[in-house]
Coordinates of C-alpha atoms in Angstrom, one line a residue:
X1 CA 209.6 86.9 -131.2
X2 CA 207.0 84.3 -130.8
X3 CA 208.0 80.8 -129.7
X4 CA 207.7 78.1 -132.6
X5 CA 204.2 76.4 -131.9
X6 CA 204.7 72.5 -133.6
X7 CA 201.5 70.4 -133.6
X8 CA 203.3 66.9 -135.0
X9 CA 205.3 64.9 -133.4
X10 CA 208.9 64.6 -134.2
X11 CA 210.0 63.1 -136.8
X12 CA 206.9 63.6 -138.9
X13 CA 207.2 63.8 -142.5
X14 CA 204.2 66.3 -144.0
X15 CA 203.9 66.9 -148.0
X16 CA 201.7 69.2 -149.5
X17 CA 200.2 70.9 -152.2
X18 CA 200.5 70.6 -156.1
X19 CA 203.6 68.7 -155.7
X20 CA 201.9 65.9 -153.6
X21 CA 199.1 65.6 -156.3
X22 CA 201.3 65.0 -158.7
X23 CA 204.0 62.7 -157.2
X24 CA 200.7 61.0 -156.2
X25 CA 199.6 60.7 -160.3
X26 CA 203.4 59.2 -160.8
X27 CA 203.0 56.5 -158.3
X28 CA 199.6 55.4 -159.8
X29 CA 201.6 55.4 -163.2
X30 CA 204.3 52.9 -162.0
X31 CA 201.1 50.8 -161.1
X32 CA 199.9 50.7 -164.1
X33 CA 202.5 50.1 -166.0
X34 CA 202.9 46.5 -164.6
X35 CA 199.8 45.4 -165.3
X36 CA 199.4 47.5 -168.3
X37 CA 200.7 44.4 -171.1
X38 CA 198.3 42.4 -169.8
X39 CA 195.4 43.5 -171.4
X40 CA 193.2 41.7 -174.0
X41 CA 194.1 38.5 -175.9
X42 CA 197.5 39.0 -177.1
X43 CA 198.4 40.1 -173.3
X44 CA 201.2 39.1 -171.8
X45 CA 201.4 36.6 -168.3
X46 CA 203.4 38.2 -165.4
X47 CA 205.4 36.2 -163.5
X48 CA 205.9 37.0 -159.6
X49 CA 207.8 35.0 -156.7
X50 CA 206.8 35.7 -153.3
X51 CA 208.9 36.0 -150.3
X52 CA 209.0 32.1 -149.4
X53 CA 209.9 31.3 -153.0
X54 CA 206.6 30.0 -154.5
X55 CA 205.9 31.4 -158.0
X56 CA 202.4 32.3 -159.4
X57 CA 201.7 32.8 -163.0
X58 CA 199.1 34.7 -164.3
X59 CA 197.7 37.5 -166.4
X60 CA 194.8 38.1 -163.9
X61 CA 194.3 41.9 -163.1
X62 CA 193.2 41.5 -159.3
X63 CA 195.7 38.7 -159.1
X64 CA 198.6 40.6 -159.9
X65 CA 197.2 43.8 -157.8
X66 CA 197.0 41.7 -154.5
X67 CA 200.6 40.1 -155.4
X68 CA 202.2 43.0 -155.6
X69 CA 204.0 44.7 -152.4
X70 CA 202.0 48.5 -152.9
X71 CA 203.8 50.3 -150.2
X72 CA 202.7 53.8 -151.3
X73 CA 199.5 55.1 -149.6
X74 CA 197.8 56.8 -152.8
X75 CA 199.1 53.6 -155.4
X76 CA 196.9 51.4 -152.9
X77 CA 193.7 53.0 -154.0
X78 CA 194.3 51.3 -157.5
X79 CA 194.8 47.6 -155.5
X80 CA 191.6 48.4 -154.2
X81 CA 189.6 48.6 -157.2
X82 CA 191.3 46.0 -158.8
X83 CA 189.8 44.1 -155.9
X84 CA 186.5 45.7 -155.8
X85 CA 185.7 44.5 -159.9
X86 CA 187.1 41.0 -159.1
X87 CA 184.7 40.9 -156.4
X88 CA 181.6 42.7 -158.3
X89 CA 182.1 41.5 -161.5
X90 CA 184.6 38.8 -161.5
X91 CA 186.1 40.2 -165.0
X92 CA 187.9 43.6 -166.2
X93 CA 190.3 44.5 -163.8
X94 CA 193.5 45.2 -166.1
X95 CA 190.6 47.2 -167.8
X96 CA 190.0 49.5 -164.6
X97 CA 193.1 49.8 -163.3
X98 CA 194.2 50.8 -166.9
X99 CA 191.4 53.5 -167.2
X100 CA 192.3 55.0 -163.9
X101 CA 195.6 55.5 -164.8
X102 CA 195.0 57.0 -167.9
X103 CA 192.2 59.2 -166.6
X104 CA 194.8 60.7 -164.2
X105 CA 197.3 60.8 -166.5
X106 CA 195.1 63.2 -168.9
X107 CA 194.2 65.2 -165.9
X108 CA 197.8 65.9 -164.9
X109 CA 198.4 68.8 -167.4
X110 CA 195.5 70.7 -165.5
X111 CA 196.8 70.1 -161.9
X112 CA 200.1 71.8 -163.2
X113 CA 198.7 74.6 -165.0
X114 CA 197.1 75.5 -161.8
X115 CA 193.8 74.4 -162.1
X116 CA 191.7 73.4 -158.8
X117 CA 191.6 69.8 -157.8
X118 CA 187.5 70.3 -157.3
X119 CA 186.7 71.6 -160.9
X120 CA 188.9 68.6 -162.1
X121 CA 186.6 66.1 -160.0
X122 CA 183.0 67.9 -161.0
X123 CA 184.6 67.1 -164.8
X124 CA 185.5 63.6 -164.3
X125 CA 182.4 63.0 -162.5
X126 CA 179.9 64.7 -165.5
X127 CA 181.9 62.5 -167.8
X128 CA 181.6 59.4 -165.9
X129 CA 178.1 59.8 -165.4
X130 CA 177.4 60.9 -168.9
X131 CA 179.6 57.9 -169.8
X132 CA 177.3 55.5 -168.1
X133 CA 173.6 56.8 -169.3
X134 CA 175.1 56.2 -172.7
X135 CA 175.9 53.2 -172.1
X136 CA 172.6 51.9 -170.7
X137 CA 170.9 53.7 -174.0
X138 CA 173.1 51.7 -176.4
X139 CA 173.2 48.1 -174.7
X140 CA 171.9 45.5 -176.9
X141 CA 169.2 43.2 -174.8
X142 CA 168.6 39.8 -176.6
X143 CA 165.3 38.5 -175.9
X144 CA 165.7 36.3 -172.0
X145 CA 162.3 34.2 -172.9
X146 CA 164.3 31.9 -176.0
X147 CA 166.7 29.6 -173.8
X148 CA 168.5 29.0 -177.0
X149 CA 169.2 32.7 -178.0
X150 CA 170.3 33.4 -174.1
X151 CA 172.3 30.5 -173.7
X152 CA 174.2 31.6 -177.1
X153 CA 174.8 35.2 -175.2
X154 CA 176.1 33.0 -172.1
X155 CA 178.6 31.3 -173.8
X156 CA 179.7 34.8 -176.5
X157 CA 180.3 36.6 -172.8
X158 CA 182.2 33.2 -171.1
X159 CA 184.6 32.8 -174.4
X160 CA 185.5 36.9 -174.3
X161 CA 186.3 36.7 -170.8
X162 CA 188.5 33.7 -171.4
X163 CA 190.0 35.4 -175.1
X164 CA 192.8 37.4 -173.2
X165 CA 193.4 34.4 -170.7
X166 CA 196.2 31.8 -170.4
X167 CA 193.4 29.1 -171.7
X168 CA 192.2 30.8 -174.7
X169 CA 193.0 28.3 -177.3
X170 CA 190.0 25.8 -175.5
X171 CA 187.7 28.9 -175.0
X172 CA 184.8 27.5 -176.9
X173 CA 185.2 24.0 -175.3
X174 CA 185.2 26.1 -171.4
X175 CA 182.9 28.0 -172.2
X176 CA 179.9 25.4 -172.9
X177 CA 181.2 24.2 -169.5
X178 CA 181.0 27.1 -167.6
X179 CA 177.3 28.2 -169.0
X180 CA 176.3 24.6 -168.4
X181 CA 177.8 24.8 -164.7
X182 CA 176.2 28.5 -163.9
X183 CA 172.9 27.3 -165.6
X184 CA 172.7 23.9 -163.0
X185 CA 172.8 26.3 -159.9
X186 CA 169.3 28.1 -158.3
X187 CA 167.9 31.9 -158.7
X188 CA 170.6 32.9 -156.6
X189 CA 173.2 31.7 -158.5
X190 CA 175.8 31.1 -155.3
X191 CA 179.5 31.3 -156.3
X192 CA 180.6 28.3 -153.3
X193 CA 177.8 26.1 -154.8
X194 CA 180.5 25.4 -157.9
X195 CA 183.2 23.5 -156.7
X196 CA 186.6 23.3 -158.4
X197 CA 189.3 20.6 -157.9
X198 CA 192.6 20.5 -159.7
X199 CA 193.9 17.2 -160.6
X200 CA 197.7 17.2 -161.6
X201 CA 198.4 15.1 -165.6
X202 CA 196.1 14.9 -168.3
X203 CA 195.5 17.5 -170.9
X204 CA 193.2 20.3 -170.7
X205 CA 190.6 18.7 -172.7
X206 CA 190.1 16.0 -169.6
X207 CA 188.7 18.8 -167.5
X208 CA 185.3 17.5 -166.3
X209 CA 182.1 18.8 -165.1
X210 CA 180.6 16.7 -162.9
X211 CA 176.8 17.4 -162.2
X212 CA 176.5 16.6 -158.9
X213 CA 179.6 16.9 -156.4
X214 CA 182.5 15.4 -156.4
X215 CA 185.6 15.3 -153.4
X216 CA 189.1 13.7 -153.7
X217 CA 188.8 10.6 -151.8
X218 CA 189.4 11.1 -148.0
X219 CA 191.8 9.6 -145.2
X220 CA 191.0 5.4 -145.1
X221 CA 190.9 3.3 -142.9
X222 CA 192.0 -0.4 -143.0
X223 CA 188.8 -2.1 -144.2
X224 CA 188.4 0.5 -146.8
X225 CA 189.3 -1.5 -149.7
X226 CA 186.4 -4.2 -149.2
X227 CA 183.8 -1.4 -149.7
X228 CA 181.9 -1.4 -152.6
X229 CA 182.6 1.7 -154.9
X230 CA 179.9 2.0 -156.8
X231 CA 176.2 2.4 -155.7
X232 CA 172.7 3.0 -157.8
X233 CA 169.7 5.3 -155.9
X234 CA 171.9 4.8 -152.3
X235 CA 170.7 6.7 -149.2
X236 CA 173.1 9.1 -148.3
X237 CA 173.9 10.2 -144.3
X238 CA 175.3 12.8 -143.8
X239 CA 177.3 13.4 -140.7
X240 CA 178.7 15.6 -137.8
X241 CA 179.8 12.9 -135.2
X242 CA 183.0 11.1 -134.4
X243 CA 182.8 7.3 -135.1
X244 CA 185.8 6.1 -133.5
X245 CA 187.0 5.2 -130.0
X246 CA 188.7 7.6 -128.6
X247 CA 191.3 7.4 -125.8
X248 CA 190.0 9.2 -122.5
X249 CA 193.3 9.9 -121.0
X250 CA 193.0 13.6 -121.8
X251 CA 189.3 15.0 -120.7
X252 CA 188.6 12.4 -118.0
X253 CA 189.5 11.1 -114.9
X254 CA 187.7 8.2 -113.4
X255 CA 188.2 6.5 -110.0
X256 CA 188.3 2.6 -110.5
X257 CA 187.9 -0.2 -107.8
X258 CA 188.6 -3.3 -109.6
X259 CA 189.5 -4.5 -113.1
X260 CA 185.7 -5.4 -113.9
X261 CA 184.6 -2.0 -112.7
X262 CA 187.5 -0.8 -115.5
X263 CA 185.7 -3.7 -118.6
X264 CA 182.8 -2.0 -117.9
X265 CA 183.9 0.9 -118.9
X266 CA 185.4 -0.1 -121.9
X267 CA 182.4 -2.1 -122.8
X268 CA 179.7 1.4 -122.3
X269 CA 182.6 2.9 -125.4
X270 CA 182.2 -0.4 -127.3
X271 CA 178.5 -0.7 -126.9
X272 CA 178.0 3.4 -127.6
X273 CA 179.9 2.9 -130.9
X274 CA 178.2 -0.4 -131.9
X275 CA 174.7 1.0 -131.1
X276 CA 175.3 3.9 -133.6
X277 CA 176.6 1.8 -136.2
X278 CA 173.9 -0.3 -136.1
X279 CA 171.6 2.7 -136.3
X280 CA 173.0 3.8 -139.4
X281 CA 172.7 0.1 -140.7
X282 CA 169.2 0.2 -139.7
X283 CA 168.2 3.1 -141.6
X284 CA 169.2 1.9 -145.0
X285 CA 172.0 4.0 -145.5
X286 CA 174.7 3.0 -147.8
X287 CA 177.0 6.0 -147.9
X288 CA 177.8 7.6 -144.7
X289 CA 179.9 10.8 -144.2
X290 CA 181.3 12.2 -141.9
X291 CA 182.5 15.6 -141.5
X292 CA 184.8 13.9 -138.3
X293 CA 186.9 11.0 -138.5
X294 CA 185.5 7.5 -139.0
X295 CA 187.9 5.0 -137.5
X296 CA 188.6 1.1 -138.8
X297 CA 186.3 -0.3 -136.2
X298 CA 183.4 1.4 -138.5
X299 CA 185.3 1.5 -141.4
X300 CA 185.5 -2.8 -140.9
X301 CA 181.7 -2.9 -139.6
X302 CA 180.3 -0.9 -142.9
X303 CA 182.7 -2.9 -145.6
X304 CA 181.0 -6.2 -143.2
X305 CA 177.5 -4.8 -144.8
X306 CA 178.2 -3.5 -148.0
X307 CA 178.0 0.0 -146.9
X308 CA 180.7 3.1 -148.1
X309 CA 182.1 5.3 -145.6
X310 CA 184.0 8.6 -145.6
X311 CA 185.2 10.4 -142.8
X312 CA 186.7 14.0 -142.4
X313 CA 184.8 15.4 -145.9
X314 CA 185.8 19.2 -145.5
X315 CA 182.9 20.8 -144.4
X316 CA 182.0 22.9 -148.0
X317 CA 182.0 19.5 -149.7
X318 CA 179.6 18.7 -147.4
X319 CA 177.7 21.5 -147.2
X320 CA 177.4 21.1 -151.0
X321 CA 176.6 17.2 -151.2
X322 CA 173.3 17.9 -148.6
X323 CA 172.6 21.0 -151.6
X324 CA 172.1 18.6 -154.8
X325 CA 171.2 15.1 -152.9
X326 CA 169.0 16.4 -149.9
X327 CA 168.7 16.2 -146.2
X328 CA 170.2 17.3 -143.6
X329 CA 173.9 16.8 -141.7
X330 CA 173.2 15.2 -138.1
X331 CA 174.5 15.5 -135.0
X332 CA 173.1 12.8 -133.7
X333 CA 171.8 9.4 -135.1
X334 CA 169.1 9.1 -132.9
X335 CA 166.3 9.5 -135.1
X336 CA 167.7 8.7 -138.5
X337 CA 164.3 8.8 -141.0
X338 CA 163.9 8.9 -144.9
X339 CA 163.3 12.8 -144.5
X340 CA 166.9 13.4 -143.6
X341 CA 168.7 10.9 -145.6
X342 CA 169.7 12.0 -148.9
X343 CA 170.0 10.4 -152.0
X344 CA 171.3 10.5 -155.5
X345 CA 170.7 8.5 -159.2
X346 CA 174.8 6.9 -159.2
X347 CA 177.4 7.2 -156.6
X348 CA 180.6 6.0 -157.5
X349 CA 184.4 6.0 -156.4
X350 CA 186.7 6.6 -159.7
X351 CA 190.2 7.2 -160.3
X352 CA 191.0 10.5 -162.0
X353 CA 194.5 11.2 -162.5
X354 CA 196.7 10.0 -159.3
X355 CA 194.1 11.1 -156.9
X356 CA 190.3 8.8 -156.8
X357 CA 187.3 10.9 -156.8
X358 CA 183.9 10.5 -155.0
X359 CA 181.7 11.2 -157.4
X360 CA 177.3 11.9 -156.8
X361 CA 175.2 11.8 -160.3
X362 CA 171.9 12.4 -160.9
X363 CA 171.0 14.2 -157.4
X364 CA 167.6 15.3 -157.4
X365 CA 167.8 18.7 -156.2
X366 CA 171.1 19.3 -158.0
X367 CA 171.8 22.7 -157.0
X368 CA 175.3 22.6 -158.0
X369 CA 178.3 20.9 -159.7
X370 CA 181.8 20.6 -159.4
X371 CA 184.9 20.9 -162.0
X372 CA 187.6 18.8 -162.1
X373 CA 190.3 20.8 -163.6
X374 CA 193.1 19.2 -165.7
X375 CA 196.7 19.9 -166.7
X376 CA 200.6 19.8 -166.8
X377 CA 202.4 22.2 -164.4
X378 CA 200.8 23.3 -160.9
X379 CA 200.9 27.0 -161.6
X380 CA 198.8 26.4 -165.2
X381 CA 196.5 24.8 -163.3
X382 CA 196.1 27.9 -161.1
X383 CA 195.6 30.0 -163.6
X384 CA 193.5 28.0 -165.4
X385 CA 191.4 28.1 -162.3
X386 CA 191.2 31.8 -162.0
X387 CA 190.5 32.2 -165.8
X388 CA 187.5 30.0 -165.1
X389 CA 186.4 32.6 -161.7
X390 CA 186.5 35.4 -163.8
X391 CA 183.8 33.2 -167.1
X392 CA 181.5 31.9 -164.9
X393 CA 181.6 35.6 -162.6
X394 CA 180.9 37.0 -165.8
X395 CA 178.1 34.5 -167.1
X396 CA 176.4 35.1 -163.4
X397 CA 176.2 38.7 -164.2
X398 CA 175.0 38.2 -168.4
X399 CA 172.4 36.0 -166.5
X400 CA 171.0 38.5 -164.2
X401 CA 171.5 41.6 -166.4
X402 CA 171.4 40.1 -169.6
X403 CA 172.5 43.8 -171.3
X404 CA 175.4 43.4 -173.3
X405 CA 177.9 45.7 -175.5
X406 CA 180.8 44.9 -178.0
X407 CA 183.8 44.0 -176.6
X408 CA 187.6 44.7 -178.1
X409 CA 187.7 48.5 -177.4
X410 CA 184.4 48.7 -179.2
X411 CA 182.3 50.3 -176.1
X412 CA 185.5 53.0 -175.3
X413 CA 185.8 54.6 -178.6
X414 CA 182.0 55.1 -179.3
X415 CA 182.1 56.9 -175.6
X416 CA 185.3 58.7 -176.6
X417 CA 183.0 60.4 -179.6
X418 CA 179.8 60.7 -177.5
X419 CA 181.7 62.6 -175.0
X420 CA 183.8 64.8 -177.6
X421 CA 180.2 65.6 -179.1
X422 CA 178.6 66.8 -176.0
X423 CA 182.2 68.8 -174.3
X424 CA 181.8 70.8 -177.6
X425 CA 178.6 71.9 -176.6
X426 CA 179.3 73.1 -172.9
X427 CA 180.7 76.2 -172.0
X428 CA 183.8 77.0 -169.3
X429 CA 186.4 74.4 -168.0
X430 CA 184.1 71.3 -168.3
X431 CA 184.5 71.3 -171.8
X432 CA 188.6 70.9 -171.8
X433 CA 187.8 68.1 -169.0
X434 CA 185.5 66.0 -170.9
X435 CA 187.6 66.2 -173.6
X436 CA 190.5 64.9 -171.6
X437 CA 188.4 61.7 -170.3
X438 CA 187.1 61.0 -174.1
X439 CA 190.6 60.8 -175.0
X440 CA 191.9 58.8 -172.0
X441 CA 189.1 56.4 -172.8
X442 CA 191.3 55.8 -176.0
X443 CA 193.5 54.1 -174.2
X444 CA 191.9 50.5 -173.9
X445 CA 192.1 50.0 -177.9
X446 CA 195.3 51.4 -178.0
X447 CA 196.2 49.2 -175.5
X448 CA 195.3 46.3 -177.3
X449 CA 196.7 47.1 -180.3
X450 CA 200.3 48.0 -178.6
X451 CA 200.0 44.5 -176.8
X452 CA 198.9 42.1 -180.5
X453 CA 201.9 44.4 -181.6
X454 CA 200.4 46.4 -183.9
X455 CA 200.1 50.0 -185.3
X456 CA 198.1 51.4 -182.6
X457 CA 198.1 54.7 -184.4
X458 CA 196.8 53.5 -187.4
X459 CA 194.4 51.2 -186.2
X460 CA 192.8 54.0 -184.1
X461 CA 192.9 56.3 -186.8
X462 CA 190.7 53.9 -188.8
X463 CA 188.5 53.2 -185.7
X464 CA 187.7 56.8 -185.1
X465 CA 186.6 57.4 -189.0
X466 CA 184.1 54.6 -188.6
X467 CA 182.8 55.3 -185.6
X468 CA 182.3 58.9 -187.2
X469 CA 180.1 57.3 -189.6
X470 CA 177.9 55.7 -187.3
X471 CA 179.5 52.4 -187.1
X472 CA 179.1 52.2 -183.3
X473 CA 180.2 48.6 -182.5
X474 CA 183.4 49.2 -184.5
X475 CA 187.1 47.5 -182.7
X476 CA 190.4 46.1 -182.6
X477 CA 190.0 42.8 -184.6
X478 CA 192.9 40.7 -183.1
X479 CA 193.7 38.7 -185.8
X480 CA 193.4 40.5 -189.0
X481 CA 195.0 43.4 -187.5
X482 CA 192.4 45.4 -188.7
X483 CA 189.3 46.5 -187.5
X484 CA 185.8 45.2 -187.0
X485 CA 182.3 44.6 -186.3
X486 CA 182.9 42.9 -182.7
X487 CA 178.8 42.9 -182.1
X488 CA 179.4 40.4 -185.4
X489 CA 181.9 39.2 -184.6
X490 CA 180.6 38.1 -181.6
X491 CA 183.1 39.6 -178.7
X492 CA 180.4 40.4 -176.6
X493 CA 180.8 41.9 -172.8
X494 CA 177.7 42.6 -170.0
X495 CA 177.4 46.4 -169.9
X496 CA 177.5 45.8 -165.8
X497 CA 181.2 45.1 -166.5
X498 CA 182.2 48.6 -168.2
X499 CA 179.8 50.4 -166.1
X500 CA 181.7 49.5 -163.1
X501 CA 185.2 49.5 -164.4
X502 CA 184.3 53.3 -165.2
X503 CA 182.6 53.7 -162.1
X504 CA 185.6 52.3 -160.0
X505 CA 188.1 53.9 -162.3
X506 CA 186.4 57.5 -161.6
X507 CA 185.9 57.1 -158.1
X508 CA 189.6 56.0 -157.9
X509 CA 190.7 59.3 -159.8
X510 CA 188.9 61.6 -158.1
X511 CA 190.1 60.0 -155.1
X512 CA 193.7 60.5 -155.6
X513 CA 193.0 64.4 -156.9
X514 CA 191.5 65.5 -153.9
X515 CA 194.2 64.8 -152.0
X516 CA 196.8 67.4 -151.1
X517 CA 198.7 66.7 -148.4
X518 CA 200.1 63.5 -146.9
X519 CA 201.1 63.0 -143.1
X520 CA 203.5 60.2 -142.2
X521 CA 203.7 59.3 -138.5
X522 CA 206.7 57.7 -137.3
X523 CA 206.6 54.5 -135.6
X524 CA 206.2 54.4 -131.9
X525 CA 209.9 54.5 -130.0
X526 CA 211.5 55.2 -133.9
X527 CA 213.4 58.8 -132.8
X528 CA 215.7 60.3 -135.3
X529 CA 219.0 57.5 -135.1
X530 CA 221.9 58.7 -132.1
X531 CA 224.5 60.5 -133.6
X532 CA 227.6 59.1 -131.8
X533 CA 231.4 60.9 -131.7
X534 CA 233.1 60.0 -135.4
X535 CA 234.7 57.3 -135.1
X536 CA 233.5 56.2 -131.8
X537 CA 232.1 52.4 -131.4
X538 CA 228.3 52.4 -131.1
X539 CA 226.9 49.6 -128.9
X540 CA 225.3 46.7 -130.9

């Protein structure tokens, strides 16, 4: 007899094999099915409370992946590249997540019948990248040179990212907004360089886009209220430096003789504070900020001279106000010149809503801009918020790769028969394997039509005749329930946004097949429970 050797630690739990592929698939299903009636324009909004009670509403793909508790190690592969799109593309993660788990799904029949994990990858993979080359063949490039041709490609990408969101009825109105916020930043189009504020009341329609920057109106001082508000061509400071006294009592300790020896201390703090102030008087200035507090001795001194003050600006409104009016944030005020002032066309302090705004126009270098969302309910606001991430994500990448293909399951069936075509013409396994993924690709205008509540059977039926007869940019038309010419019809996506999503969605897939065994290790101290007497009292 030879002893037992056991390599895990007690307690271990170890499954392997076929049967671990496939409970693997099911998990990803479950997945998928949460977030599968959220796709396209007729999807539906998800609803999800979180541990401490506060609810978020959205129909967001990445949104609802990072919401959602994913416990099971091979399900979290689809989280991931929800999150990976969102961060890539900003658009189309329903769409990946979706494709993954229909590519696994069509794959499943295979890992049953016995077929080998690694043929099933080499498959996905030749479809993926055959997939991909036809896409870059068929993408329709509009001429970048004509602003007003490429502007109109802008805003047709922006209003199909927004069709399937919360905000869809204003699409067209967002969407001139978004182009015209994307178009005011520089070459490298820098996501933080838009700012977005929500503002609680008002309809959606008061959403603004200020060119410049704006910031909710910061902690005030007495004083405050004798400031002027409003300011043409001002010189702006910008600050890093405390103007307020402080009290000493925690980082000093100094030895006094006499109560003069103590005035003169307190006279130094006056005269340091005074001496700055009047440097910043000096140098023209009439808008200080400060990224530290400002307290009502200042506060009093610049409302004495006509001069605005604002003291602890978060540090990225900052950041942004030195982008679109110039110079530089001090740390000193030692040498304040022209070069490192700022300046901008209009300043101005307005109310919006129940909040006031600080609000910089006309900034010379004006690098950037900031959006000051509208609306009812908190959680509409949110979502209106993340519906705008995902347009102007989207018109960043139109404006850098300006390729585009037809949206509304267009793209997916014209692949579906490309790759049917070419699997009839290979030999061996590969053929059934391409197959598969031409028919899982079927699955995105299906999905649409199931979600608009419509015959998806029909409707895909009719799609796959015309796209038989060469009618490439053929899909689901939303709201004749029919089918149509979406390159008409103007439902326009980048190709960058399907190339990853099929990228991501392959990866993901061959991912989860190539595992086959999954090792569990128990907590730390977390032995199998004591097993007491029946009946006996166990100690608490």
């Amino acid at each position: 007899m030879q002893p037992q050797i056991i390599l895990l630690k007690e307690g271990t739990e170890a499954s392997q094999g076929r049967s671990q592929i496939i409970s693997n698939i099911n998990a990803c299903q479950a997945i998928v099915d949460c977030v599968r009636t959220t796709l396209g324009p007729r999807g539906m909004d998800k609803l999800m409370v979180e541990a401490q009670g506060k609810a978020t509403i959205s129909n967001d793909g990445a949104t609802i992946m990072k919401l959602l508790d994913v416990v099971h190690p091979a399900a979290k592969t689809l989280v991931d590249i929800a999150k990976s799109q969102d961060a890539e593309v900003g658009d189309g993660t329903t769409s990946v997540v979706i494709l993954a788990g229909e590519f696994l799904k069509q794959m499943k029949p295979f890992v049953e019948e016995g077929v080998h994990s690694q043929i099933i990858i080499r498959g996905v993979r030749k479809a993926t990248q055959l997939a991909v080359q036809f896409i870059n063949e068929i993408a329709v490039k509009p001429k970048k040179d004509d602003e007003v041709e490429l502007r109109q490609l802008l805003e047709k990408c922006a209003a199909t990212a927004m069709g399937s969101k919360l905000i869809n009825q204003q699409k067209d109105f967002f969407s001139r907004m978004v182009v015209d916020a994307v178009m005011m930043l520089d070459e490298l189009l820098p996501l933080n360089m838009i700012g977005i504020k929500k503002v609680p009341g008002g309809a959606l329609e008061d959403t603004l886009l200020v060119a410049g920057v704006a910031f909710k109106k910061t902690f005030s001082y007495a004083g405050f209220e004798m400031q002027p508000k409003q300011y043409t061509s001002p010189k702006i400071a910008l600050l890093n430096i405390e103007l307020e006294l402080k009290a000493e009592r925690d980082n000093a300790e100094i030895r006094l003789e006499n109560v003069e020896e103590y005035q003169k201390v307190v006279d130094a703090e006056w005269t340091i504070l005074y001496d700055k102030l009047e440097k910043l008087h000096l140098s023209g200035a009439k808008v200080v900020l400060s990224k530290l507090p400002i307290g009502d001795v200042a506060t009093q001194y610049f409302a004495d001279r006509d001069m605005f003050c604002a003291g602890r600006v978060p540090e990225e409104d900052l950041k942004r106000t030195m982008k679109a009016c110039g110079g530089s944030i001090l740390t000193t005020v030692a040498d304040l010149e022209d070069s490192v002032l700022g300046t901008c066309e209009h300043f101005e302090e307005k109310q919006i809503g129940g909040d006031r705004f600080n609000i910089f126009t006309g900034c010379p270098q004006a690098k950037t801009c900031t959006i000051i969302i509208r609306g009812g309910a908190e959680q509409f606001m949110e979502e209106t918020e993340r519906s705008l991430h995902d347009a102007i994500m989207i018109v960043r990448r139109a404006k850098k790769n300006d390729a585009v293909v037809a949206g509304g399951g267009a793209i997916e069936m014209e692949l579906s028969k490309h790759l049917r075509d070419i699997s009839r013409t290979i030999a061996g396994k590969e053929q059934m394997l391409i197959s598969a993924i031409a028919r899982a690709l079927e699955v995105i205008p299906r999905q649409l039509c199931d979600n608009a509540g419509f015959d998806s059977t029909n409707i895909l039926n009719k799609l796959r005749q015309k796209h038989a007869q060469g009618n490439r940019w053929m899909g689901v038309d939303i709201l004749n329930e029919d089918v149509a010419d979406n390159m008409e019809k103007c439902v326009w996506e980048p190709s960058l946004v399907k190339i990853n999503a099929l990228s991501a969605a392959s990866e993901a897939t061959c991912l989860i097949l190539s595992v086959d065994e999954t090792i569990k290790n128990p907590k730390s101290g977390e032995g199998p429970a004591p097993q007491g007497r029946p009946g006996a009292r166990r100690p608490f």
